[in-house]
Short mmCIF file of C-alpha atoms in Angstrom, two decimals:
data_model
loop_
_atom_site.label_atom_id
_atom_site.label_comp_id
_atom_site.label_asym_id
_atom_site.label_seq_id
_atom_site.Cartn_x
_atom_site.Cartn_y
_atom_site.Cartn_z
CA UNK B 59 -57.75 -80.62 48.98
CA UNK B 60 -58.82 -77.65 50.69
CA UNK B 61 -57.25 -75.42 47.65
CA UNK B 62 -59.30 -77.42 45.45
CA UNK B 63 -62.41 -76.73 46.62
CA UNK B 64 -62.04 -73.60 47.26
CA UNK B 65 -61.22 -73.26 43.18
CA UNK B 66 -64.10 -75.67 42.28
CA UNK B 67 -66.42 -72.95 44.23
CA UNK B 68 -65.46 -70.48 43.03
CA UNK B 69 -65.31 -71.43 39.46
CA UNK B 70 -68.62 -72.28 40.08
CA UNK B 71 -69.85 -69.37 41.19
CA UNK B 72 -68.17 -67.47 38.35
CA UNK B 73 -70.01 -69.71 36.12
CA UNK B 74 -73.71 -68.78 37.79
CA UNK B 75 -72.71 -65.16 37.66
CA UNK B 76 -72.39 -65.60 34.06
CA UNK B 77 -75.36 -67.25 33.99
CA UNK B 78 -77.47 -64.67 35.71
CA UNK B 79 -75.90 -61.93 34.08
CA UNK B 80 -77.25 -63.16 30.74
CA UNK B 81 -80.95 -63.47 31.68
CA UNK B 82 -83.16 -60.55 32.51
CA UNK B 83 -85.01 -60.78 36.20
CA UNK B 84 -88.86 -59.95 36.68
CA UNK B 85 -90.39 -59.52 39.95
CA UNK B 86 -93.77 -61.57 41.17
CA UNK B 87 -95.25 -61.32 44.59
CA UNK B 88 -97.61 -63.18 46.86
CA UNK B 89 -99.27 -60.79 48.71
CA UNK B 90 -102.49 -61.83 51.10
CA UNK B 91 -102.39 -65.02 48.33
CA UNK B 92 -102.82 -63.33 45.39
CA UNK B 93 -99.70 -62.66 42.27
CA UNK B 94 -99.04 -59.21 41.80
CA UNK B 95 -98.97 -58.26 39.16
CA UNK B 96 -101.70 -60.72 38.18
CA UNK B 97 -100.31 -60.14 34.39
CA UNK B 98 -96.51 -60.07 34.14
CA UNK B 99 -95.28 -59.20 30.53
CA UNK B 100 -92.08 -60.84 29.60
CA UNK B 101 -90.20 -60.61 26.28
CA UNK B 102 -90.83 -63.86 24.12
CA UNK B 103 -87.75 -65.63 22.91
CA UNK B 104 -85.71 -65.44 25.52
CA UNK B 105 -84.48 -67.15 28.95
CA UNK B 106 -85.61 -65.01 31.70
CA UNK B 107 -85.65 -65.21 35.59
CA UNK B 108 -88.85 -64.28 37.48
CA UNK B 109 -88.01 -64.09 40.94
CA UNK B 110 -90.93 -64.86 43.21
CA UNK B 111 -91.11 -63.14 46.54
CA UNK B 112 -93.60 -64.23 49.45
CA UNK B 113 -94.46 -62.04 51.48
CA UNK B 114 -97.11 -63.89 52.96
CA UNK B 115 -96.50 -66.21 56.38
CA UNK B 116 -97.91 -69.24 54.88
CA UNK B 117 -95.92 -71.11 51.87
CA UNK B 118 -97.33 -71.31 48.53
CA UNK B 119 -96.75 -73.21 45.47
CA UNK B 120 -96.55 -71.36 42.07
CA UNK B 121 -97.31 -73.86 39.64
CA UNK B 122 -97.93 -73.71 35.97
CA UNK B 123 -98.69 -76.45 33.70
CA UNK B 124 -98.10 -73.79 30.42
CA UNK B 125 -94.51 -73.08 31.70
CA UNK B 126 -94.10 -76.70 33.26
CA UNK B 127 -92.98 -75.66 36.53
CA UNK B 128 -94.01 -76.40 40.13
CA UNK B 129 -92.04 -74.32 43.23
CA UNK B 130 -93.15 -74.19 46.29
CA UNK B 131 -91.97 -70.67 48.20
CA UNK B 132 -92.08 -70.91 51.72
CA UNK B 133 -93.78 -67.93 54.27
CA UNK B 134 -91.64 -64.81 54.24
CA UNK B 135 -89.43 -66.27 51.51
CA UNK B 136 -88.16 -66.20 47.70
CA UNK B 137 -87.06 -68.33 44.63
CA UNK B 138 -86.12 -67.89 41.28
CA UNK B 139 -87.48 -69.50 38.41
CA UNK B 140 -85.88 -69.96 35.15
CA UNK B 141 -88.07 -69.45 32.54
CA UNK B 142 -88.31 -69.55 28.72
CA UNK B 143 -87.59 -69.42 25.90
CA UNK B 144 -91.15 -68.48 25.11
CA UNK B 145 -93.44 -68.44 22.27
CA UNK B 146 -95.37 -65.37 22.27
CA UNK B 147 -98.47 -65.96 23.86
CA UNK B 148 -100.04 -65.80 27.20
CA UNK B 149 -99.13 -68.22 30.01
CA UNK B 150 -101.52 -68.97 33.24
CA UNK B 151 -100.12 -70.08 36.45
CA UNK B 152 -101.93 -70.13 39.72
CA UNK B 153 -100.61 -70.66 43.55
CA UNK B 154 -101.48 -74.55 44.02
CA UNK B 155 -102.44 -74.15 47.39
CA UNK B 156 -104.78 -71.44 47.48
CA UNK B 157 -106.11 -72.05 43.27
CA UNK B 158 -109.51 -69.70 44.37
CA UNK B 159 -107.57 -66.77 44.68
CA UNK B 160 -103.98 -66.98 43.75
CA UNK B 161 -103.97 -66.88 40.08
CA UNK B 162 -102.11 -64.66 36.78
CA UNK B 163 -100.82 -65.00 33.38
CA UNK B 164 -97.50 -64.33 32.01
CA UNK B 165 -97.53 -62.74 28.64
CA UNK B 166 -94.47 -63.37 26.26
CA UNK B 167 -94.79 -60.61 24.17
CA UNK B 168 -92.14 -60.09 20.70
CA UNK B 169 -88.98 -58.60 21.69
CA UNK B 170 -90.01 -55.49 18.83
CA UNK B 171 -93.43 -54.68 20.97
CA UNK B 172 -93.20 -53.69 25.02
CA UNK B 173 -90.24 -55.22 26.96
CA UNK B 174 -90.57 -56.07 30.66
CA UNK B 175 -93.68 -53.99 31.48
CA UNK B 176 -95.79 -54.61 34.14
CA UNK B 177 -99.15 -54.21 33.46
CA UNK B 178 -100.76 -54.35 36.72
CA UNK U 87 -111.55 -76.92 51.95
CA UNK U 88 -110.98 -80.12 52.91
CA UNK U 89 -111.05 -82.16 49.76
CA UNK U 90 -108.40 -80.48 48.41
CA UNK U 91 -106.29 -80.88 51.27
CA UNK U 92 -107.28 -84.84 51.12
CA UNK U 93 -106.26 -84.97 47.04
CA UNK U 94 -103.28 -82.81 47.93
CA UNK U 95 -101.94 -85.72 50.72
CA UNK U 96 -103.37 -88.17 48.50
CA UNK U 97 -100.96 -87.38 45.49
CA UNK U 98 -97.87 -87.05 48.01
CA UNK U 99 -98.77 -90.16 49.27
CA UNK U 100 -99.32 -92.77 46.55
CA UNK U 101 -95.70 -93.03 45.27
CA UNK U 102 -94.65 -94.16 47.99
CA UNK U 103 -97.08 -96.82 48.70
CA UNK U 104 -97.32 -98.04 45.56
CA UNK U 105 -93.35 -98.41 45.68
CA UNK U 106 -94.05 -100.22 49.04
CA UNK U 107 -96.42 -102.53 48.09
CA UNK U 108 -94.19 -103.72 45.21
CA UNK U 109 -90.75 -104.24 47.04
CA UNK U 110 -93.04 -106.00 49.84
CA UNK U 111 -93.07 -108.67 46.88
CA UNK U 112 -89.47 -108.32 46.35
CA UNK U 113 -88.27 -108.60 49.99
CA UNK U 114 -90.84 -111.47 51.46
CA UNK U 115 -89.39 -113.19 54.10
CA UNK U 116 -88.48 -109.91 55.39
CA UNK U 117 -91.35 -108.32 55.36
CA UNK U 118 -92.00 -106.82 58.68
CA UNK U 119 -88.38 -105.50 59.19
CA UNK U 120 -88.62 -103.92 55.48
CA UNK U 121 -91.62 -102.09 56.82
CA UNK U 122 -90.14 -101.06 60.22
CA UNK U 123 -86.65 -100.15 58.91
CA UNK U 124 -88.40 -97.73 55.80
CA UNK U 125 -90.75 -96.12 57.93
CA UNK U 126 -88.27 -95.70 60.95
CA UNK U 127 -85.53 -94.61 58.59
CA UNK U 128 -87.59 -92.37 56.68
CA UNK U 129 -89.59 -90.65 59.43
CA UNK U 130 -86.43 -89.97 61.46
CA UNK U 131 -84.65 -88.32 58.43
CA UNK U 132 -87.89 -86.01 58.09
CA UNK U 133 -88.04 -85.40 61.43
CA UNK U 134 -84.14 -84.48 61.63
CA UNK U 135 -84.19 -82.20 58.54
CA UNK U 136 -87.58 -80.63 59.35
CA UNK U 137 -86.30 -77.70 61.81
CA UNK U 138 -84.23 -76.70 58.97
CA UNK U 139 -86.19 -76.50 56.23
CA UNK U 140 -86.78 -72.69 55.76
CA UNK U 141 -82.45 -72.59 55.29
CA UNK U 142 -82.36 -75.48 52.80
CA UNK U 143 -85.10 -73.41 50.93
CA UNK U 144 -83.05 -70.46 50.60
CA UNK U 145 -79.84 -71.89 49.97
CA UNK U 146 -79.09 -71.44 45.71
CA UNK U 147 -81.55 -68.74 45.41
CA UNK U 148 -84.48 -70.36 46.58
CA UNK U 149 -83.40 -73.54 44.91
CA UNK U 150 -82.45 -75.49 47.83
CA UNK U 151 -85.42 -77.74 48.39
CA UNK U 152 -85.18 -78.86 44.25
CA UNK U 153 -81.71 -79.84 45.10
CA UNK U 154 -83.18 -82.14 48.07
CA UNK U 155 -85.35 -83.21 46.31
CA UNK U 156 -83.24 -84.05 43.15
CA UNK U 157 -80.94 -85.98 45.66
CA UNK U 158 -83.96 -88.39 47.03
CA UNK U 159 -84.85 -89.37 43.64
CA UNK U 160 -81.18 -90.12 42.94
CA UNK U 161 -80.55 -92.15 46.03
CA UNK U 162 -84.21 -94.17 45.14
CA UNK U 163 -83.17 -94.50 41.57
CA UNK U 164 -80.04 -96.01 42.03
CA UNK U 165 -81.42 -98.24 45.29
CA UNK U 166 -83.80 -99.64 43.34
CA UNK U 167 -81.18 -100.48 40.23
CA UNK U 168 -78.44 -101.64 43.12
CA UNK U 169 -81.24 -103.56 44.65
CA UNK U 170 -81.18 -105.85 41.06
CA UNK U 171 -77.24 -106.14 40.87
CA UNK U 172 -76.48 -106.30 44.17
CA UNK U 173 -77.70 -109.04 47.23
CA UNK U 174 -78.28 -106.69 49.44
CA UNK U 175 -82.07 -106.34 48.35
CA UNK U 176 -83.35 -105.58 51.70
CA UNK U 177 -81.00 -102.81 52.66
CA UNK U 178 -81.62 -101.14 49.09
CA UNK U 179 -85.04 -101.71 48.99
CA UNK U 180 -84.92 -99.81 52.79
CA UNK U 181 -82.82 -97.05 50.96
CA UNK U 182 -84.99 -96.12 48.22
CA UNK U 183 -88.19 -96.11 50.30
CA UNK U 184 -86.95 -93.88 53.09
CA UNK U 185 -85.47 -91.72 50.19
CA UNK U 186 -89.19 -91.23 48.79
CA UNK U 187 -90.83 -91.14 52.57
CA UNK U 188 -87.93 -88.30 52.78
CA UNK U 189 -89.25 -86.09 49.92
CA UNK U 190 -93.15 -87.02 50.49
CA UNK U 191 -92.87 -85.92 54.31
CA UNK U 192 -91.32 -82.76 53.19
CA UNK U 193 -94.02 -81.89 50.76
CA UNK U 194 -96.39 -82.56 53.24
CA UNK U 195 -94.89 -80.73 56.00
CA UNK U 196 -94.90 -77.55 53.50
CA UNK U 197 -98.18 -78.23 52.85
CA UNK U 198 -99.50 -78.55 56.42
CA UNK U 199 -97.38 -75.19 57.50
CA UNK U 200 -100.05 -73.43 55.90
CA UNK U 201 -103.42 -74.99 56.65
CA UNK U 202 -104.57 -72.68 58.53
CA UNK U 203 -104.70 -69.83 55.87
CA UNK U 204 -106.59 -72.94 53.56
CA UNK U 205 -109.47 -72.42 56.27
CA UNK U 206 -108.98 -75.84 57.04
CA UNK U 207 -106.63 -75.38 60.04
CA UNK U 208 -104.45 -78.04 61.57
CA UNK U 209 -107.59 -80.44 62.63
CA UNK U 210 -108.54 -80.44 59.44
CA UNK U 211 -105.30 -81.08 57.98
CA UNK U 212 -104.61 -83.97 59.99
CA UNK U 213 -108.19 -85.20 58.83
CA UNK U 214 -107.49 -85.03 55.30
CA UNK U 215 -103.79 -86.62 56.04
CA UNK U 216 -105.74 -89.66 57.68
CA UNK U 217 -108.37 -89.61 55.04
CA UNK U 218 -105.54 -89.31 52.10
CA UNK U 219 -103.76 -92.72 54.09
CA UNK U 220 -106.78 -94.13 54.03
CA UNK U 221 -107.08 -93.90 50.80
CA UNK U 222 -103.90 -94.52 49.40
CA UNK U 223 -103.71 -97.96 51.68
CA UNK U 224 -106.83 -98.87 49.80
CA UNK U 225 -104.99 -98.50 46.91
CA UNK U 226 -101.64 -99.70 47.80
CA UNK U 227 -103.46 -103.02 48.99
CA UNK U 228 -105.44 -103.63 46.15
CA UNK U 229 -102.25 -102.62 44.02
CA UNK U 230 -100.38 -105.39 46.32
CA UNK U 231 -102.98 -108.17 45.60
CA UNK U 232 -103.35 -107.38 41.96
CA UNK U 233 -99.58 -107.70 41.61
CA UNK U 234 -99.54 -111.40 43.34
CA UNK U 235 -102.35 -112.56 41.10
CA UNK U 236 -101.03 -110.91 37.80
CA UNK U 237 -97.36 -112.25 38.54
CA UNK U 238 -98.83 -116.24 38.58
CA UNK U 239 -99.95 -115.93 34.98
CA UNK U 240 -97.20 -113.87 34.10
CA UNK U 241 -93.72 -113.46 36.20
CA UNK U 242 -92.30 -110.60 34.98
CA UNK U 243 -94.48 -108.03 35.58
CA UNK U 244 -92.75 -107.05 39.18
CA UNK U 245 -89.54 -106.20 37.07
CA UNK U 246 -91.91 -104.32 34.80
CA UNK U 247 -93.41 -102.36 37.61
CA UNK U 248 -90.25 -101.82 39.51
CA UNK U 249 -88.91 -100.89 36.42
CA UNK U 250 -91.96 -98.24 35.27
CA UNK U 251 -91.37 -96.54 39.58
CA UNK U 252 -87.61 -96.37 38.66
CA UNK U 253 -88.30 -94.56 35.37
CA UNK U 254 -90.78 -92.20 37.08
CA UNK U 255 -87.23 -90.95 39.37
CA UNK U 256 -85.70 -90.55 35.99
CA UNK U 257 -88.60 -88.30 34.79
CA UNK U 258 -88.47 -86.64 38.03
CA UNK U 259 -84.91 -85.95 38.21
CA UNK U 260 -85.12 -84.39 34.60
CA UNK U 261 -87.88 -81.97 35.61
CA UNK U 262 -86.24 -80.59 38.58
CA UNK U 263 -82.91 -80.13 36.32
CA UNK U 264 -85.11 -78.63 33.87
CA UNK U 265 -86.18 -76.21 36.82
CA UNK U 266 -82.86 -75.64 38.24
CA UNK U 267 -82.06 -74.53 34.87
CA UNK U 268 -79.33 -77.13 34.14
CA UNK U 269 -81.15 -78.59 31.30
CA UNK U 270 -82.68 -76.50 28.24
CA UNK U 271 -86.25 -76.07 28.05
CA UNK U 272 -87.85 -77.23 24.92
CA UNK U 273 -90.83 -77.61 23.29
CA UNK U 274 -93.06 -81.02 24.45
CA UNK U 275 -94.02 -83.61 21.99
CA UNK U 276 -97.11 -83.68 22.52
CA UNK U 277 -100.02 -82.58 24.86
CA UNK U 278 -102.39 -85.45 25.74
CA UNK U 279 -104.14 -83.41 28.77
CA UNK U 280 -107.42 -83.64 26.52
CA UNK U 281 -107.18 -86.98 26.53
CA UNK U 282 -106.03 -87.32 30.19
CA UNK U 283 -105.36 -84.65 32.42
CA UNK U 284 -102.75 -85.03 35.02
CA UNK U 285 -105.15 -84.08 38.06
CA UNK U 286 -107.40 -86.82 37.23
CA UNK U 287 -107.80 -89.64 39.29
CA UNK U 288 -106.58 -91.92 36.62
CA UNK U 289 -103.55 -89.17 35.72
CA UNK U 290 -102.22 -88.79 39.59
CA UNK U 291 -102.10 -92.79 39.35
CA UNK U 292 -99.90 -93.33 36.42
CA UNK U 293 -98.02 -90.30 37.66
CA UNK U 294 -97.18 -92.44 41.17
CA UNK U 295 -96.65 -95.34 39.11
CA UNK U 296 -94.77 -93.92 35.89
CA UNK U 297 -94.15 -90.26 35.91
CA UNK U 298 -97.30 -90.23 33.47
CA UNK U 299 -96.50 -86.47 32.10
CA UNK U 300 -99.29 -84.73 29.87
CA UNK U 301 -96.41 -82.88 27.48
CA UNK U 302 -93.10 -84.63 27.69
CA UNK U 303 -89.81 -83.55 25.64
CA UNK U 304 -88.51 -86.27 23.11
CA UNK U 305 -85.47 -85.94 26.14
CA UNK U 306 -87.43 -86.46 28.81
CA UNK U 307 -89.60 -89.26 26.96
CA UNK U 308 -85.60 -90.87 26.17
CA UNK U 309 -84.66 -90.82 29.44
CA UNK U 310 -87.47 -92.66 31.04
CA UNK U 311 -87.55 -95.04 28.25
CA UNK U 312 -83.26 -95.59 29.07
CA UNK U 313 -84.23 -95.83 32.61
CA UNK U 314 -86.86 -98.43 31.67
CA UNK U 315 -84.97 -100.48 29.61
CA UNK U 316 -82.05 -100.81 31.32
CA UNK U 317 -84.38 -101.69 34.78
CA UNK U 318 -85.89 -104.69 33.00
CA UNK U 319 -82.24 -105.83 31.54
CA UNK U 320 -80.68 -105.94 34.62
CA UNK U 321 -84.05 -108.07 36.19
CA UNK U 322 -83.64 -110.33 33.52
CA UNK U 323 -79.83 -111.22 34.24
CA UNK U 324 -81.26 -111.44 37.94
CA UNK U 325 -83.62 -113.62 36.88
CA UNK U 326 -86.16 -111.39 37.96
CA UNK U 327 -89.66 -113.44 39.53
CA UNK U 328 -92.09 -113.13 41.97
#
């Protein structure tokens, strides 16, 4: 039994690694409750992974009715979200529990223009 | 501020008492121990899983509350479909409430960690939790009496709402599997937030009720309409009335 489960984990965890290999990773942080960057290019098209990072002591929750996601991050913490694929455009999200000042927009840009940029 | 904090609680709050006012229909008789049992059950499970919560976060890179979550609309799902197959109604009408009181305690714990950085600090945050109760008992009473008077002209309508909250944990369960990645994202049918936004009064009420969602996918729509379906089949074969 034990054997087993040690092969269903581990099959598993091959199968994430896959996974995550496949999808590019951008970087968001909560800082003093505001995103930075504020404006996080992304390349449309594809499946990416933004990974949030809080570095604040208070939790927050990134939500985004453009993307359809909700997360809430806890103080001192990270996620990832799995994102996309996007249309090119530009996405708004804001951090739920402080709207007045956490706030961005993620911009799915064509693969052909900039890829991954930050522009903050 | 302070309102926000009160529609905040308010919006964690009002699934479950709208589920509790209408298995108080289901289970009457047994009332009073359906009320005690739920509560108890569900405020000891918060308070056991509470000191712990900042590990369960981090667990599948930063995934670990979805999964929690994912598993208390499971467990009320299927207590509230075992509740129509099954005699046991009580015991699975115990289950899926303490699941929900499970995942709205959570929420609100989350939410309260950080009051004081919402300038509202913890007196105020226990304010807008008893003003968000108030409110949502309002509600859930009203909700309770309009389902007694409807149900004489019309006895079905308890499967139909029991059947609506148990489609909501179907839409629910989707969008966290959508989140956790383990279902595609797609395109939404439609957008009706122009018609009716989702943060409206009106919107976070059909969203405790039904899962009311401002751009569903044709899956997501299909699975709640499944869910639905199959909820009031198996209260007809019950015999399903009020």
């Amino acid at each position: 039994m034990r054997a087993i489960g040690l092969f269903l984990k581990g099959t598993l965890l091959m199968l994430l690694a896959c996974d995550a290999a496949a999808e590019e990773v951008f970087e968001l942080r909560i800082r003093e409750h505001l995103f930075q960057p504020s404006r996080l290019e992304v390349p449309a098209g594809r499946k990416i992974r933004i990974r949030v990072i809080n570095e604040d002591p208070s939790p927050e929750e990134f939500d985004s009715f453009a993307l359809n996601r909700e997360k809430v991050i806890l103080g001192r913490s990270q996620a990832i979200l799995y994102v996309g694929p996007l249309d090119p455009g530009e996405y708004p999200f804001s951090g739920d529990y402080h709207p007045d000042s956490a706030a961005g927009v993620l911009i799915a840009v064509p693969v052909k223009g900039k890829r991954g940029t930050h522009a903050d | 501020m302070l309102i926000n904090t009160v529609m905040v609680c308010t919006r964690e709050l009002l699934p479950i008492l709208l589920l509790l006012s209408a298995l108080m229909h289901r289970v009457r008789g047994n009332t009073p121990y359906f009320l005690l049992f739920a509560t108890a059950n569900g405020l000891g499970l918060l308070l056991a899983v509470t000191p712990f919560l900042a590990s369960l976060a981090a667990l599948a890179e930063g995934n670990g509350l979805e999964f929690l979550f994912a598993l208390c609309h499971a467990v009320s799902l299927l207590s509230l479909m075992l509740s129509l197959v099954h005699r046991w109604t009580l015991l699975f009408s115990v289950a899926s409430v303490t699941a929900m009181t499970l995942l709205c305690g959570v929420n609100l714990v989350i939410y309260g960690l950080g009051a004081d950085t919402r300038g509202v600090g913890s007196e105020g945050f226990w304010l807008g939790i008893v003003l968000a109760t108030g409110i949502g008992l309002s509600i859930a009473v009203l909700w309770y009496q309009l389902l007694a008077e409807v149900s004489r002209l019309w006895t079905p309508v308890l499967g139909l709402v029991l059947a609506m909250m148990a489609a909501r944990q179907s839409s629910e369960l989707y969008k966290l599997f959508q989140q956790l990645d383990w279902i595609e994202s797609v395109s939404p049918l439609w957008n009706s937030a122009s018609l009716l936004r989702e943060q409206s009064e009106v919107g976070v009420f059909l969203q405790a009720l039904l899962g009311y969602e401002a751009s569903p996918t044709p899956l997501q729509l299909l699975i709640w309409a499944m869910t639905l379906a199959a909820m009031m089949l198996l209260a007809r074969r019950k015999g399903e009335t009020v």
